[in-house]
Coordinates of C-alpha atoms in Angstrom, one line a residue:
M1 CA -29.8 -14.1 19.0
G2 CA -27.0 -14.7 16.5
Y3 CA -26.1 -11.1 16.7
K4 CA -25.7 -11.3 20.5
A5 CA -23.5 -14.3 20.1
I6 CA -21.2 -12.5 17.7
Y7 CA -21.4 -9.0 19.1
P8 CA -22.2 -9.2 22.8
A9 CA -23.5 -5.9 24.2
E10 CA -21.1 -5.9 27.1
T11 CA -18.1 -6.0 24.7
I12 CA -19.5 -3.1 22.5
E13 CA -20.3 -1.1 25.7
A14 CA -16.8 -1.6 27.1
H15 CA -15.3 -0.6 23.8
R16 CA -17.4 2.6 23.6
A17 CA -16.4 3.4 27.3
F18 CA -12.7 2.9 26.4
I19 CA -13.1 5.3 23.3
G20 CA -14.8 7.8 25.5
R21 CA -12.0 7.7 28.2
R22 CA -9.4 8.1 25.4
R23 CA -11.1 11.1 24.0
A24 CA -11.5 12.6 27.3
A25 CA -7.7 12.2 28.0
R26 CA -6.8 14.0 24.8
P27 CA -6.5 17.7 24.4
S28 CA -9.7 19.2 23.1
E29 CA -7.5 21.2 20.5
E30 CA -7.2 17.9 18.6
Y31 CA -11.0 18.0 17.9
R32 CA -11.1 21.4 16.6
T33 CA -12.0 22.3 13.0
P34 CA -8.9 22.7 10.8
T35 CA -8.0 26.1 9.4
E36 CA -8.1 26.8 5.7
E37 CA -4.3 26.6 5.5
E38 CA -4.2 23.2 7.4
W39 CA -6.9 21.8 5.1
D40 CA -5.2 23.1 1.9
A41 CA -1.9 21.5 3.1
F42 CA -3.7 18.2 3.8
L43 CA -5.3 18.2 0.3
A44 CA -2.0 19.3 -1.4
H45 CA -0.3 16.3 0.3
F46 CA -2.3 13.9 -2.0
E47 CA -1.2 15.8 -5.1
K48 CA 2.5 15.5 -3.9
R49 CA 1.9 11.7 -3.6
K50 CA 1.4 11.3 -7.3
V51 CA 4.7 10.4 -8.9
S52 CA 5.5 9.4 -12.5
I53 CA 5.0 5.7 -12.2
G54 CA 2.3 5.5 -9.5
T55 CA 1.2 6.8 -6.1
C56 CA 3.4 7.2 -3.0
G57 CA 1.9 5.9 0.2
R58 CA 3.9 8.0 2.6
A59 CA 2.1 9.4 5.6
F60 CA 0.8 12.9 5.7
L61 CA 3.5 15.5 6.4
S62 CA 6.3 12.9 6.3
P63 CA 9.2 13.6 4.0
C64 CA 10.3 11.2 1.3
V65 CA 13.1 9.2 2.9
H66 CA 14.2 7.8 -0.5
E67 CA 14.8 11.2 -1.9
H68 CA 12.3 10.5 -4.7
A69 CA 14.0 7.3 -5.9
C70 CA 10.5 5.9 -6.1
V71 CA 11.3 2.6 -7.8
R72 CA 13.2 1.5 -4.7
C73 CA 10.5 2.6 -2.2
P74 CA 8.2 0.0 -0.7
L75 CA 5.5 2.7 -0.3
L76 CA 5.2 3.2 -4.1
R77 CA 1.9 1.7 -5.5
P78 CA 2.7 1.4 -9.2
D79 CA 0.1 2.5 -11.7
P80 CA -0.7 -0.4 -14.1
A81 CA -1.0 2.2 -16.9
Q82 CA 2.7 3.0 -16.4
R83 CA 3.9 -0.6 -16.9
G84 CA 5.7 0.2 -20.2
R85 CA 7.6 3.1 -18.6
L86 CA 8.6 0.8 -15.6
E87 CA 9.8 -1.8 -18.2
E88 CA 11.9 0.8 -19.9
I89 CA 13.4 1.8 -16.6
R90 CA 14.2 -1.8 -15.8
D91 CA 15.8 -2.4 -19.2
N92 CA 17.8 0.8 -18.8
L93 CA 19.0 -0.3 -15.4
V94 CA 20.1 -3.7 -16.8
A95 CA 22.1 -1.9 -19.6
R96 CA 23.7 0.6 -17.1
I97 CA 24.8 -2.3 -14.8
A98 CA 26.3 -4.1 -17.8
E99 CA 28.2 -0.9 -18.7
A100 CA 29.3 -0.3 -15.2
E101 CA 30.6 -3.8 -14.8
A102 CA 32.5 -3.6 -18.1
E103 CA 34.3 -0.4 -16.9
R104 CA 35.4 -2.1 -13.7
E105 CA 37.3 1.1 -12.5
G106 CA 35.6 2.9 -9.7
W107 CA 32.0 1.9 -10.6
L108 CA 31.5 -0.7 -7.8
G109 CA 29.4 1.6 -5.7
E110 CA 27.4 2.7 -8.8
V111 CA 26.7 -1.0 -9.6
E112 CA 25.5 -1.7 -6.2
G113 CA 23.1 1.3 -6.3
L114 CA 21.9 0.3 -9.8
R115 CA 21.3 -3.3 -8.5
G116 CA 19.1 -1.9 -5.7
S117 CA 17.0 0.1 -8.2
L118 CA 16.8 -2.9 -10.5
A119 CA 15.5 -5.1 -7.7
G120 CA 12.9 -2.3 -7.0
A121 CA 11.8 -2.1 -10.5
E122 CA 11.4 -5.9 -10.8
D123 CA 9.4 -5.9 -7.5
K124 CA 7.1 -3.2 -8.8
L125 CA 6.4 -5.1 -12.0
A126 CA 5.8 -8.3 -9.8
Q127 CA 3.3 -6.2 -7.8
M128 CA 1.5 -5.2 -10.9
D129 CA 1.3 -8.9 -11.9
R130 CA 0.1 -10.0 -8.6
R131 CA -2.7 -7.4 -8.6
A132 CA -3.7 -8.2 -12.1
S133 CA -4.0 -11.9 -11.4
G134 CA -5.9 -11.4 -8.2
R135 CA -8.8 -9.8 -10.0
T136 CA -9.9 -12.8 -11.9
A137 CA -13.1 -14.6 -10.9
I138 CA -12.9 -18.3 -9.7
D139 CA -15.7 -20.7 -10.5
L140 CA -16.5 -22.5 -7.3
G141 CA -19.2 -24.6 -8.9
M142 CA -22.7 -25.1 -7.4
P143 CA -23.0 -26.4 -3.9
R144 CA -24.8 -29.7 -3.5
I145 CA -26.7 -31.1 -0.5
A146 CA -25.2 -34.2 0.9
P147 CA -27.8 -37.1 1.3
A148 CA -29.3 -37.6 4.7
G149 CA -28.0 -40.5 6.8
N150 CA -24.3 -39.3 7.0
G151 CA -24.8 -37.9 10.4
F152 CA -24.9 -34.4 8.9
A153 CA -28.4 -34.2 7.4
G154 CA -28.8 -31.4 4.9
T155 CA -25.0 -30.6 4.9
I156 CA -23.9 -28.4 2.0
T157 CA -20.7 -29.6 0.3
G158 CA -18.6 -28.1 -2.5

């Protein structure tokens, strides 16, 4: 009964019919078995996604639009094991920005690019921190049953 209330058969049947119509409208070549070359290219894509400080999340067969300036790329998923390397990159960028600003002659474009990379490195470090802090357990305590007579007999409260 509860399952019917959550997943009515009519909705499921309508969705399956929709999927069937979509598949019938697509060319049958899309449902063929891939060739060995296609499969090898697909598997190789995942090896190419591994970069020095993490894994690139770009789509299959899509080029890297950032020309491998991964620290700036929002698709980079930094590897926590590479935190030290990423901190070195950040510190190096800070030093290069200070040097470029001290020179003042013809380095304005360079400073802007370095600041973009620095913002990316700091963002990747913040991503690592967020992921690390999200893995901690939170004690919610034991639920207790509210006394009868409150209008909600047997209500569980936290």
